[in-house]
Amino acid sequence: MQKLYCDTCQRFLADRLVEGSCPFPDCNYDSARGDQCDKCQKLLNPTELKDPRCKVCKTTPRIRDTDHLFLELPLLKDKLEEYINEMSVAGSWSQNAIQATNAWLREGLRQRCITRDLKWGVPVPHEKYKDKVFYVWFDAPIGYISITACYTSEWEKWWKNPKNVELYQFMGKDNVPFHTVMFPSTLLGTGESWTLMKTISVTEYLNYEGGLELYDCSGTIEK
Ligand SMILES: [Zn+2]
Ligand SMILES: [Zn+2]
């Protein structure tokens, strides 16, 4: 694939180290990050940004070829939609979780890159990719499982026991697609019987622009 490379810093730029304008015309936010636009919530690839710039040195990076691994989300479409349709009802997903998930599905499932040209991170256990690490939102949810496995050799009683275990997760709304689309896809793609998230509880942002706004748990705004 093609990634942004900064000649001044002499490295491929991590998604968060690239800034530019959001490529979606109805948004056009001028400080979108390489991985996500904080204004319209859409997930991005850094090369999609308009007028990209290196966040460290502010120069314009150039596109360079590099090999990466991808999740084939389009192949999992049927299984994933079945999971989402069933669990969002059974687990009473909050409205903002359903909205963020549907927004993602409406745009169509795309292949998602799960490796990065970085030194810091979990190394890819494959000779050809040994200089790369996994993308944090690929390996972080796997941490839910591996942390349990570090604690007990009986981890499968929780994580491979979907008939008897109900998984609840809590997060801010910017993390929703990683838990309703990406991570379920990772698990469904193995073809094995994993415990998938049943209920997701999602908070809105704490917004500091134009004065401090605090959201209490009933959704009331206090200024
Ligand atoms: Zn945007
Ligand atoms: Zn730079």
Short mmCIF file of C-alpha atoms and ligand atoms in Angstrom, two decimals, residues 6 8-9 13 54 56-59, ligand 2:
data_model
loop_
_atom_site.label_atom_id
_atom_site.label_comp_id
_atom_site.label_asym_id
_atom_site.label_seq_id
_atom_site.Cartn_x
_atom_site.Cartn_y
_atom_site.Cartn_z
CA CYS A 6 8.14 12.61 5.99
CA THR A 8 12.39 15.87 7.08
CA CYS A 9 11.72 13.45 9.98
CA LEU A 13 4.14 8.90 9.78
CA CYS A 54 3.47 16.21 9.39
CA VAL A 56 5.98 17.26 14.13
CA CYS A 57 7.68 19.45 11.50
CA LYS A 58 4.63 20.81 9.57
CA THR A 59 6.08 19.92 6.15
ZN ZN B 2 8.11 15.64 9.74
#
